[in-house]
């Protein structure tokens, strides 16, 4: 395959950026999108140019590092991560636009790499359960109902990639935050922090400068892990419940 | 957003229902308007109940507008650098919430000047709403304004009602179809019910 790529190039957070066009040849339809970028980078390196910086780690769709907006869609045309997207989803001769996640809370570090530290701070504010350390507890000491386990697992699938923020017209982080709140809230182990978790995580999310949710549903459409839009509704319910129970101040 | 929107929605359902009384003639319609002013008597004085409702409505409209403004500001600030490759996002009703809301706000002002105070209507006679409605819809362009505004209202409610339910935590995977269905029925019912009046005048059914 022969393609024309238009890629966002930006040397550092404060430098002005812009789209730069590159022609790539010899692309196999079986390559992943990242392997296609590797091919380009090898050539750029040989030619003495700066390779395109992009985030990646596992390349098997489980770590959440890869983060490309491809032709205006977070993670591109298929419902998967950028690393699991294959070039057979494109046609020979296509022009493909590649941009970084765009959000005030995700500043560009370089080219296609953004700083997703805001997500880490949301997790730090309440995305944990307090467990006593020491000897491992007996496995059946805390029974988990099947429905709760299923719900927790569905939300635990979130890999924290940030595609939901990138896809949202408002740059809102509600889907990510709700996945975490619902994951831990569904389990008995998460019960002690049930109220403070949702209040603190939502407060941190707001403090990071993410936009407000208007239920456009773009996040759930883009999410490679299929976190449902109703996850946000469930978090709203938890937040209302918690704000009635915990006096604020 | 959600609470003030639902307050207005409740008002609109009652308002649309009341409007349809115009098809039963001037006696019924003007009588209904008179009853609205004497509602709650003798506990309330003349027009007190009406003013209480008006106060609540103004509070809801202002709260809704202020929240919408703040939310929009926040949403725009959260993405200072946009995408180069743009594509249409989400459904038409969802995308038009902001501008649809502004259109509705302008419409509310026009509507009050037209049929409550009569400021912009030549043949306005205070206390004779039937006559005033017929006179208002004699001008074709006023029909266009009203019908366009009601189509905008339908779209706003289609997304707004469902969205409000999610904000208040009332939605779930199993209830989603019911909520979406209710939003569509409400949107259709209100749009059709309101539009029936100008259409009634235009076709001579109401004269
Ligand atoms: C003053 C004029 C109005 C403006 C500026 C306005 C604007 C907005 C905006 C910007 C939103 C949030 C957008 C979104 O969810 O994407 C919204 C939501 C909503 N609007 Fe309006 N609107 C107006 C009038 C109305 C009217 C007349 C109704 C009555 C039916 C209404 C009912 C709703 C409802 C129920 C919501 C959903 C609230 C939520 O999502 O929590 N709006 N409006
Ligand atoms: S909710 Fe989905 S899109 Fe958002 S961070 Fe988690 S996995 Fe990524
Ligand atoms: S590189 Fe790990 S999910 Fe894509």
Short mmCIF file of C-alpha atoms and ligand atoms in Angstrom, two decimals:
data_model
loop_
_atom_site.label_atom_id
_atom_site.label_comp_id
_atom_site.label_asym_id
_atom_site.label_seq_id
_atom_site.Cartn_x
_atom_site.Cartn_y
_atom_site.Cartn_z
CA UNK A 1 0.00 0.00 0.00
CA UNK A 2 1.04 3.57 -0.66
CA UNK A 3 -0.30 6.24 1.66
CA UNK A 4 -0.06 9.93 2.35
CA UNK A 5 0.08 10.76 6.05
CA UNK A 6 -0.57 14.17 7.47
CA UNK A 7 0.84 14.13 10.99
CA UNK A 8 0.81 16.71 13.76
CA UNK A 9 4.42 17.70 14.48
CA UNK A 10 5.27 19.79 17.55
CA UNK A 11 8.76 19.89 18.99
CA UNK A 12 7.87 20.63 22.59
CA UNK A 13 4.87 21.78 24.69
CA UNK A 14 5.50 25.46 23.99
CA UNK A 15 6.52 25.23 20.35
CA UNK A 16 3.97 25.97 17.64
CA UNK A 17 2.79 22.79 15.92
CA UNK A 18 1.42 21.99 12.51
CA UNK A 19 0.46 19.19 10.16
CA UNK A 20 3.29 17.79 8.05
CA UNK A 21 2.74 15.52 5.03
CA UNK A 22 4.70 12.29 4.43
CA UNK A 23 4.40 9.67 1.70
CA UNK A 24 4.92 6.09 2.83
CA UNK A 25 5.27 3.10 0.55
CA UNK A 26 5.50 -0.65 0.96
CA UNK A 27 2.84 -0.85 3.67
CA UNK A 28 1.29 -4.28 4.14
CA UNK A 29 -2.44 -4.44 4.94
CA UNK A 30 -1.53 -6.79 7.80
CA UNK A 31 0.59 -4.18 9.55
CA UNK A 32 -0.83 -2.44 12.56
CA UNK A 33 -1.17 1.32 12.46
CA UNK A 34 1.82 1.65 14.79
CA UNK A 35 3.94 -0.65 12.63
CA UNK A 36 3.10 1.59 9.71
CA UNK A 37 4.38 4.56 11.77
CA UNK A 38 7.49 2.53 12.65
CA UNK A 39 8.14 2.12 8.92
CA UNK A 40 7.90 5.86 8.46
CA UNK A 41 10.15 6.51 11.47
CA UNK A 42 12.84 4.12 10.22
CA UNK A 43 12.95 6.04 6.98
CA UNK A 44 13.00 9.43 8.76
CA UNK A 45 15.86 8.25 10.97
CA UNK A 46 17.90 7.05 7.99
CA UNK A 47 17.29 10.39 6.30
CA UNK A 48 18.51 12.17 9.42
CA UNK A 49 15.11 13.64 10.30
CA UNK A 50 13.36 13.58 13.68
CA UNK A 51 11.14 10.49 13.97
CA UNK A 52 7.49 11.05 14.88
CA UNK A 53 6.97 10.68 18.64
CA UNK A 54 3.94 8.61 19.65
CA UNK A 55 2.97 6.70 22.81
CA UNK A 56 2.85 2.90 22.84
CA UNK A 57 3.72 0.02 25.12
CA UNK A 58 1.95 -3.35 24.99
CA UNK A 59 0.78 -3.13 21.37
CA UNK A 60 -1.87 -5.69 22.23
CA UNK A 61 -4.70 -3.40 23.30
CA UNK A 62 -4.41 -3.73 27.06
CA UNK A 63 -2.15 -0.98 28.42
CA UNK A 64 -3.88 2.15 27.15
CA UNK A 65 -0.69 3.93 26.10
CA UNK A 66 -1.39 4.33 22.39
CA UNK A 67 -3.40 7.43 21.66
CA UNK A 68 -3.91 8.58 18.10
CA UNK A 69 -6.74 10.55 16.59
CA UNK A 70 -6.95 9.13 13.08
CA UNK A 71 -9.03 11.02 10.53
CA UNK A 72 -10.79 12.82 13.38
CA UNK A 73 -11.67 9.61 15.24
CA UNK A 74 -10.03 8.59 18.53
CA UNK A 75 -8.21 5.29 17.81
CA UNK A 76 -9.43 5.47 14.20
CA UNK A 77 -12.26 3.78 12.32
CA UNK A 78 -12.41 0.45 14.19
CA UNK A 79 -13.63 -0.04 17.74
CA UNK A 80 -10.22 -0.92 19.12
CA UNK A 81 -6.98 0.71 20.24
CA UNK A 82 -4.64 2.39 17.76
CA UNK A 83 -2.15 -0.47 18.20
CA UNK A 84 -4.76 -3.08 17.27
CA UNK A 85 -5.95 -1.15 14.23
CA UNK A 86 -4.72 -2.72 11.01
CA UNK A 87 -3.91 -1.09 7.72
CA UNK A 88 -6.53 -3.25 5.98
CA UNK A 89 -9.02 -0.73 7.39
CA UNK A 90 -7.60 1.77 4.88
CA UNK A 91 -7.35 1.79 1.11
CA UNK A 92 -4.29 2.08 -1.08
CA UNK A 93 -3.68 5.73 -1.91
CA UNK A 94 -5.57 7.09 1.13
CA UNK A 95 -4.58 10.31 2.84
CA UNK A 96 -4.69 9.80 6.60
CA UNK A 97 -4.68 12.57 9.21
CA UNK A 98 -3.00 11.70 12.53
CA UNK A 99 -3.37 14.03 15.51
CA UNK A 100 -2.82 13.84 19.27
CA UNK A 101 -5.63 13.72 21.88
CA UNK A 102 -6.91 17.28 22.19
CA UNK A 103 -7.81 18.58 25.63
CA UNK A 104 -6.61 21.36 27.89
CA UNK A 105 -6.03 18.72 30.58
CA UNK A 106 -3.88 16.63 28.19
CA UNK A 107 -1.11 19.00 27.05
CA UNK A 108 0.99 17.88 24.09
CA UNK A 109 4.47 16.74 25.17
CA UNK A 110 5.79 16.20 21.67
CA UNK A 111 4.18 15.39 18.29
CA UNK A 112 1.48 12.81 19.09
CA UNK A 113 2.39 12.28 22.76
CA UNK A 114 0.22 13.96 25.39
CA UNK A 115 0.58 14.12 29.17
CA UNK A 116 -2.26 12.12 30.74
CA UNK A 117 -1.14 12.83 34.31
CA UNK A 118 -4.60 14.28 34.95
CA UNK A 119 -6.00 10.72 34.87
CA UNK A 120 -3.41 9.58 37.42
CA UNK A 121 -4.43 12.42 39.74
CA UNK A 122 -8.10 11.44 39.39
CA UNK A 123 -7.15 7.88 40.39
CA UNK A 124 -5.05 9.16 43.31
CA UNK A 125 -7.99 11.16 44.59
CA UNK A 126 -10.15 8.07 45.14
CA UNK A 127 -9.59 5.24 42.67
CA UNK A 128 -8.39 2.76 45.27
CA UNK A 129 -9.69 0.45 48.01
CA UNK A 130 -8.18 0.36 51.50
CA UNK A 131 -7.13 -3.17 52.43
CA UNK A 132 -5.28 -4.32 55.54
CA UNK A 133 -1.87 -5.72 54.63
CA UNK A 134 -0.47 -8.87 56.18
CA UNK A 135 -1.47 -12.48 55.63
CA UNK A 136 -3.67 -13.09 52.60
CA UNK A 137 -7.32 -13.27 53.68
CA UNK A 138 -9.33 -16.44 53.16
CA UNK A 139 -10.62 -16.31 49.59
CA UNK A 140 -14.27 -16.67 50.52
CA UNK A 141 -14.21 -14.29 53.48
CA UNK A 142 -15.98 -11.61 51.43
CA UNK A 143 -18.63 -13.07 49.15
CA UNK A 144 -19.10 -11.11 45.91
CA UNK A 145 -22.51 -11.56 44.26
CA UNK A 146 -22.25 -12.66 40.63
CA UNK A 147 -24.05 -9.56 39.33
CA UNK A 148 -21.68 -7.26 41.25
CA UNK A 149 -18.65 -9.17 39.98
CA UNK A 150 -19.90 -8.89 36.39
CA UNK A 151 -20.58 -5.17 36.72
CA UNK A 152 -17.20 -4.55 38.35
CA UNK A 153 -15.49 -6.49 35.58
CA UNK A 154 -17.30 -4.63 32.82
CA UNK A 155 -16.05 -1.31 34.22
CA UNK A 156 -12.62 -2.67 35.15
CA UNK A 157 -11.98 -3.16 31.43
CA UNK A 158 -11.20 0.57 31.12
CA UNK A 159 -7.50 0.88 30.25
CA UNK A 160 -7.32 4.62 30.93
CA UNK A 161 -6.39 5.47 27.36
CA UNK A 162 -8.31 8.76 27.27
CA UNK A 163 -10.05 8.18 23.93
CA UNK A 164 -13.30 9.20 25.65
CA UNK A 165 -11.87 12.66 26.38
CA UNK A 166 -10.40 12.94 22.88
CA UNK A 167 -13.71 12.05 21.24
CA UNK A 168 -15.98 14.16 23.45
CA UNK A 169 -16.91 17.49 21.84
CA UNK A 170 -16.66 18.99 25.34
CA UNK A 171 -13.39 17.29 26.33
CA UNK A 172 -15.14 15.67 29.29
CA UNK A 173 -13.60 12.84 31.32
CA UNK A 174 -16.89 11.50 32.65
CA UNK A 175 -16.68 8.06 31.00
CA UNK A 176 -13.21 7.31 32.38
CA UNK A 177 -14.09 8.57 35.87
CA UNK A 178 -17.40 6.71 35.91
CA UNK A 179 -15.73 3.46 34.81
CA UNK A 180 -13.40 3.69 37.81
CA UNK A 181 -16.10 4.76 40.26
CA UNK A 182 -18.43 1.97 39.17
CA UNK A 183 -15.71 -0.66 39.04
CA UNK A 184 -14.71 -0.20 42.69
CA UNK A 185 -18.18 0.81 43.90
CA UNK A 186 -19.70 -2.47 42.70
CA UNK A 187 -17.49 -4.57 44.99
CA UNK A 188 -17.88 -5.09 48.76
CA UNK A 189 -14.17 -4.26 49.09
CA UNK A 190 -14.90 -0.81 47.72
CA UNK A 191 -17.79 -0.08 50.08
CA UNK A 192 -15.89 1.79 52.85
CA UNK A 193 -14.89 4.62 50.48
CA UNK A 194 -18.10 4.51 48.44
CA UNK A 195 -19.16 8.11 49.13
CA UNK A 196 -15.82 9.89 49.36
CA UNK A 197 -14.57 8.10 46.25
CA UNK A 198 -17.17 9.51 43.89
CA UNK A 199 -17.15 12.99 45.44
CA UNK A 200 -13.35 13.27 45.44
CA UNK A 201 -12.83 11.80 41.99
CA UNK A 202 -15.45 14.07 40.42
CA UNK A 203 -13.97 17.10 42.23
CA UNK A 204 -10.49 16.20 40.95
CA UNK A 205 -11.84 15.66 37.44
CA UNK A 206 -13.35 19.15 37.51
CA UNK A 207 -10.16 20.67 38.95
CA UNK A 208 -8.13 19.23 36.07
CA UNK A 209 -10.06 21.37 33.60
CA UNK A 210 -12.01 18.69 31.75
CA UNK A 211 -15.26 19.87 30.16
CA UNK A 212 -18.79 19.16 31.35
CA UNK A 213 -20.83 16.19 30.16
CA UNK A 214 -23.77 16.86 27.86
CA UNK A 215 -24.46 13.19 27.15
CA UNK A 216 -23.50 13.34 23.48
CA UNK A 217 -22.42 9.69 23.63
CA UNK A 218 -19.26 10.22 21.56
CA UNK A 219 -17.13 8.79 24.40
CA UNK A 220 -18.87 5.43 24.50
CA UNK A 221 -18.73 5.20 20.70
CA UNK A 222 -14.96 5.76 20.74
CA UNK A 223 -14.14 3.63 23.80
CA UNK A 224 -12.07 0.61 22.69
CA UNK A 225 -13.27 -1.35 25.72
CA UNK A 226 -17.00 -0.78 25.29
CA UNK A 227 -17.58 1.10 28.56
CA UNK A 228 -21.29 1.94 28.20
CA UNK A 229 -22.77 5.44 28.34
CA UNK A 230 -25.04 4.32 31.20
CA UNK A 231 -21.86 4.13 33.27
CA UNK A 232 -22.05 7.94 33.46
CA UNK A 233 -25.68 7.78 34.57
CA UNK A 234 -24.72 5.34 37.31
CA UNK A 235 -21.96 7.68 38.49
CA UNK A 236 -24.40 10.62 38.55
CA UNK A 237 -26.68 8.49 40.72
CA UNK A 238 -23.78 7.64 43.05
CA UNK A 239 -22.72 11.29 43.22
CA UNK A 240 -26.23 12.49 44.12
CA UNK A 241 -26.52 9.77 46.75
CA UNK A 242 -23.10 10.57 48.21
CA UNK A 243 -23.65 14.33 48.30
CA UNK A 244 -26.81 13.75 50.35
CA UNK A 245 -24.98 11.51 52.82
CA UNK A 246 -21.68 13.34 53.24
CA UNK A 247 -21.85 16.93 54.52
CA UNK A 248 -19.68 19.03 52.28
CA UNK A 249 -17.25 21.64 53.50
CA UNK B 1 -29.82 22.20 33.68
CA UNK B 2 -31.84 19.09 34.31
CA UNK B 3 -34.15 20.37 37.07
CA UNK B 4 -34.85 23.75 35.45
CA UNK B 5 -35.36 22.04 32.08
CA UNK B 6 -37.88 19.61 33.54
CA UNK B 7 -39.77 22.47 35.25
CA UNK B 8 -40.12 24.20 31.88
CA UNK B 9 -41.08 20.92 30.25
CA UNK B 10 -43.91 20.40 32.74
CA UNK B 11 -45.10 23.94 32.06
CA UNK B 12 -45.00 23.35 28.31
CA UNK B 13 -47.16 20.23 28.54
CA UNK B 14 -49.83 22.16 30.45
CA UNK B 15 -49.45 25.17 28.14
CA UNK B 16 -49.86 23.06 25.00
CA UNK B 17 -52.91 21.33 26.45
CA UNK B 18 -54.47 24.71 27.31
CA UNK B 19 -53.76 26.07 23.82
CA UNK B 20 -55.76 23.29 22.19
CA UNK B 21 -58.92 24.69 23.80
CA UNK B 22 -58.85 27.24 20.99
CA UNK B 23 -60.50 24.59 18.77
CA UNK B 24 -63.60 24.75 21.00
CA UNK B 25 -64.28 28.39 20.17
CA UNK B 26 -63.81 31.84 21.71
CA UNK B 27 -66.07 31.11 24.71
CA UNK B 28 -64.04 28.13 25.93
CA UNK B 29 -60.65 29.67 25.19
CA UNK B 30 -61.28 33.11 26.71
CA UNK B 31 -63.04 31.46 29.64
CA UNK B 32 -59.99 29.31 30.25
CA UNK B 33 -57.73 32.39 30.15
CA UNK B 34 -60.03 34.10 32.66
CA UNK B 35 -59.95 31.03 34.93
CA UNK B 36 -56.12 31.14 34.90
CA UNK B 37 -56.39 34.60 36.45
CA UNK B 38 -58.94 33.67 39.08
CA UNK B 39 -57.18 30.37 39.92
CA UNK B 40 -56.97 29.76 43.67
CA UNK B 41 -59.57 32.37 44.63
CA UNK B 42 -60.70 33.24 47.24
CA UNK B 43 -57.45 32.10 48.92
CA UNK B 44 -55.44 33.96 46.27
CA UNK B 45 -56.24 37.40 44.97
CA UNK B 46 -56.92 38.02 41.24
CA UNK B 47 -53.88 36.93 39.12
CA UNK B 48 -51.82 35.88 42.15
CA UNK B 49 -51.59 32.25 41.12
CA UNK B 50 -50.58 33.35 37.61
CA UNK B 51 -47.81 35.55 38.98
CA UNK B 52 -46.53 32.74 41.19
CA UNK B 53 -46.30 30.51 38.12
CA UNK B 54 -44.63 33.30 36.13
CA UNK B 55 -42.05 33.85 38.88
CA UNK B 56 -41.21 30.15 38.97
CA UNK B 57 -40.89 30.08 35.18
CA UNK B 58 -38.62 33.10 35.03
CA UNK B 59 -36.44 31.50 37.71
CA UNK B 60 -36.29 28.27 35.67
CA UNK B 61 -35.49 30.06 32.39
CA UNK B 62 -32.79 32.21 34.03
CA UNK B 63 -31.25 29.24 35.88
CA UNK B 64 -31.29 27.18 32.68
CA UNK B 65 -29.73 29.96 30.64
CA UNK B 66 -27.04 30.75 33.23
CA UNK B 67 -26.13 27.07 33.64
CA UNK B 68 -26.05 26.62 29.86
CA UNK B 69 -23.74 29.61 29.55
CA UNK B 70 -21.38 28.37 32.25
CA UNK B 71 -21.39 24.82 30.91
CA UNK B 72 -20.67 26.03 27.38
CA UNK B 73 -17.82 28.26 28.56
CA UNK B 74 -16.29 25.35 30.41
CA UNK B 75 -16.68 22.98 27.48
CA UNK B 76 -15.09 25.41 25.04
CA UNK B 77 -12.18 26.12 27.42
CA UNK B 78 -11.47 22.41 27.80
CA UNK B 79 -10.28 22.12 24.20
CA UNK B 80 -8.22 25.22 23.33
CA UNK B 81 -6.66 23.58 20.25
CA UNK B 82 -9.16 21.82 18.02
CA UNK B 83 -8.73 18.98 15.56
CA UNK B 84 -7.57 19.73 12.05
CA UNK B 85 -9.61 16.82 10.69
CA UNK B 86 -13.15 17.75 11.65
CA UNK B 87 -16.14 15.47 11.38
CA UNK B 88 -19.78 15.79 12.39
CA UNK B 89 -20.16 14.48 15.92
CA UNK B 90 -23.27 13.04 17.58
CA UNK B 91 -26.90 13.38 16.52
CA UNK B 92 -28.48 16.53 15.07
CA UNK B 93 -30.58 17.14 18.19
CA UNK B 94 -27.48 16.83 20.39
CA UNK B 95 -25.37 19.13 18.26
CA UNK B 96 -28.01 21.85 18.15
CA UNK B 97 -28.62 22.13 21.92
CA UNK B 98 -26.68 25.39 22.28
CA UNK B 99 -27.98 27.29 19.27
CA UNK B 100 -31.41 25.71 19.60
CA UNK B 101 -31.51 27.00 23.17
CA UNK B 102 -30.57 30.51 22.04
CA UNK B 103 -33.29 30.38 19.35
CA UNK B 104 -35.82 29.31 21.99
CA UNK B 105 -34.76 32.16 24.33
CA UNK B 106 -35.26 34.69 21.53
CA UNK B 107 -38.57 33.06 20.69
CA UNK B 108 -39.78 33.35 24.30
CA UNK B 109 -39.12 37.13 24.18
CA UNK B 110 -40.95 37.47 20.86
CA UNK B 111 -43.83 35.30 22.05
CA UNK B 112 -44.40 37.42 25.17
CA UNK B 113 -44.28 40.68 23.21
CA UNK B 114 -46.69 39.14 20.69
CA UNK B 115 -49.37 37.40 22.74
CA UNK B 116 -48.98 38.50 26.37
CA UNK B 117 -48.21 42.21 26.20
CA UNK B 118 -49.25 42.71 22.56
CA UNK B 119 -46.38 45.18 22.05
CA UNK B 120 -45.55 43.90 18.57
CA UNK B 121 -49.11 43.15 17.46
CA UNK B 122 -51.26 45.75 15.69
CA UNK B 123 -54.73 44.41 16.47
CA UNK B 124 -54.05 43.38 20.10
CA UNK B 125 -57.05 43.62 22.47
CA UNK B 126 -56.18 42.97 26.14
CA UNK B 127 -58.33 40.25 27.72
CA UNK B 128 -59.35 38.68 24.38
CA UNK B 129 -56.76 35.99 23.74
CA UNK B 130 -58.85 34.17 21.08
CA UNK B 131 -59.05 37.30 18.96
CA UNK B 132 -55.35 38.01 19.53
CA UNK B 133 -54.24 34.51 18.48
CA UNK B 134 -56.27 34.73 15.27
CA UNK B 135 -54.88 38.20 14.56
CA UNK B 136 -51.30 37.10 15.31
CA UNK B 137 -51.38 34.24 12.81
CA UNK B 138 -52.86 36.35 10.03
CA UNK B 139 -49.30 37.35 9.10
CA UNK B 140 -47.62 34.48 7.25
CA UNK B 141 -44.16 35.38 8.60
CA UNK B 142 -45.36 35.05 12.18
CA UNK B 143 -46.48 31.50 11.38
CA UNK B 144 -42.99 30.81 10.06
CA UNK B 145 -41.44 32.13 13.31
CA UNK B 146 -43.69 30.00 15.48
CA UNK B 147 -43.39 26.81 13.46
CA UNK B 148 -39.58 27.11 13.22
CA UNK B 149 -39.35 27.70 16.98
CA UNK B 150 -41.54 24.67 17.72
CA UNK B 151 -39.36 22.45 15.53
CA UNK B 152 -36.35 23.72 17.49
CA UNK B 153 -38.24 22.96 20.70
CA UNK B 154 -38.91 19.39 19.59
CA UNK B 155 -35.21 18.81 18.93
CA UNK B 156 -34.22 20.43 22.22
CA UNK B 157 -36.58 18.19 24.18
CA UNK B 158 -35.61 15.07 22.26
CA UNK B 159 -32.07 15.31 23.60
CA UNK B 160 -32.89 17.35 26.71
CA UNK B 161 -35.41 15.04 28.36
CA UNK B 162 -33.28 11.93 27.96
CA UNK B 163 -30.17 13.85 28.99
CA UNK B 164 -31.86 15.23 32.12
CA UNK B 165 -32.83 11.68 33.12
CA UNK B 166 -29.16 10.63 32.89
CA UNK B 167 -27.99 13.69 34.87
CA UNK B 168 -30.43 12.78 37.64
CA UNK B 169 -29.23 9.18 37.56
CA UNK B 170 -32.56 7.77 36.40
CA UNK B 171 -31.27 5.87 33.37
CA UNK B 172 -30.01 2.30 33.08
CA UNK B 173 -29.30 -0.15 30.28
CA UNK B 174 -32.75 -1.72 30.61
CA UNK B 175 -34.59 1.59 30.92
CA UNK B 176 -32.83 3.33 28.04
CA UNK B 177 -35.38 2.48 25.38
CA UNK B 178 -38.25 3.63 27.56
CA UNK B 179 -36.53 6.96 28.29
CA UNK B 180 -35.58 7.55 24.65
CA UNK B 181 -39.13 6.65 23.62
CA UNK B 182 -40.64 9.01 26.18
CA UNK B 183 -38.33 11.81 24.98
CA UNK B 184 -39.43 11.25 21.39
CA UNK B 185 -43.12 11.07 22.27
CA UNK B 186 -42.89 14.25 24.37
CA UNK B 187 -41.00 16.07 21.62
CA UNK B 188 -43.45 14.99 18.94
CA UNK B 189 -46.55 15.66 21.05
CA UNK B 190 -45.44 19.16 22.07
CA UNK B 191 -44.28 20.16 18.60
CA UNK B 192 -47.44 18.88 16.92
CA UNK B 193 -49.73 20.24 19.65
CA UNK B 194 -48.25 23.73 19.51
CA UNK B 195 -48.07 23.83 15.70
CA UNK B 196 -51.74 22.82 15.49
CA UNK B 197 -52.76 26.35 16.53
CA UNK B 198 -51.08 28.42 13.77
CA UNK B 199 -52.05 25.72 11.27
CA UNK B 200 -55.63 25.91 12.56
CA UNK B 201 -55.71 29.67 11.97
CA UNK B 202 -54.05 29.39 8.53
CA UNK B 203 -56.52 26.77 7.33
CA UNK B 204 -59.46 28.80 8.63
CA UNK B 205 -60.45 26.15 11.19
CA UNK B 206 -59.96 28.81 13.85
CA UNK B 207 -61.20 32.27 12.82
C1 LIG C 1 -33.58 30.02 27.69
C2 LIG C 1 -33.44 29.37 26.56
C3 LIG C 1 -32.70 28.07 26.54
C4 LIG C 1 -31.33 27.91 26.41
C5 LIG C 1 -30.28 28.97 26.20
C6 LIG C 1 -31.11 26.48 26.54
C7 LIG C 1 -29.88 25.87 26.43
C8 LIG C 1 -29.62 24.57 26.84
C9 LIG C 1 -28.34 23.97 26.86
C10 LIG C 1 -27.05 24.63 26.39
C11 LIG C 1 -28.50 22.71 27.39
C12 LIG C 1 -27.43 21.67 27.64
C13 LIG C 1 -27.02 21.13 26.35
C14 LIG C 1 -26.80 19.68 26.28
O1 LIG C 1 -27.30 18.90 27.11
O2 LIG C 1 -26.10 19.35 25.33
C15 LIG C 1 -29.87 22.50 27.66
C16 LIG C 1 -30.42 21.33 28.18
C17 LIG C 1 -31.76 21.12 28.45
N1 LIG C 1 -32.77 21.96 28.10
FE1 LIG C 1 -32.53 23.87 27.43
N2 LIG C 1 -32.29 25.83 26.72
C18 LIG C 1 -33.30 26.77 26.70
C19 LIG C 1 -34.67 26.53 26.77
C20 LIG C 1 -35.22 25.32 27.12
C21 LIG C 1 -36.63 25.10 27.17
C22 LIG C 1 -37.73 26.09 26.74
C23 LIG C 1 -36.79 23.85 27.68
C24 LIG C 1 -38.10 23.25 28.03
C25 LIG C 1 -38.49 22.19 27.53
C26 LIG C 1 -35.49 23.25 27.88
C27 LIG C 1 -35.23 21.97 28.37
C28 LIG C 1 -33.97 21.41 28.54
C29 LIG C 1 -33.68 20.15 29.22
C30 LIG C 1 -34.67 19.20 29.89
C31 LIG C 1 -32.29 19.99 29.16
C32 LIG C 1 -31.46 18.81 29.70
C33 LIG C 1 -30.72 19.13 30.95
C34 LIG C 1 -29.58 18.17 31.22
O3 LIG C 1 -29.00 17.64 30.30
O4 LIG C 1 -29.25 18.02 32.38
N3 LIG C 1 -34.55 24.18 27.50
N4 LIG C 1 -30.54 23.63 27.32
S1 LIG C 2 -13.51 4.72 29.34
FE1 LIG C 2 -12.80 3.70 27.45
S2 LIG C 2 -12.04 5.42 26.19
FE2 LIG C 2 -12.17 6.20 28.30
S3 LIG C 2 -10.14 5.85 29.20
FE3 LIG C 2 -11.37 4.02 29.69
S4 LIG C 2 -10.94 2.57 28.01
FE4 LIG C 2 -10.23 4.58 27.29
S1 LIG C 3 -0.08 0.12 23.00
FE1 LIG C 3 -1.04 -0.80 24.77
S2 LIG C 3 -3.14 -0.50 24.27
FE2 LIG C 3 -2.17 0.19 22.46
#
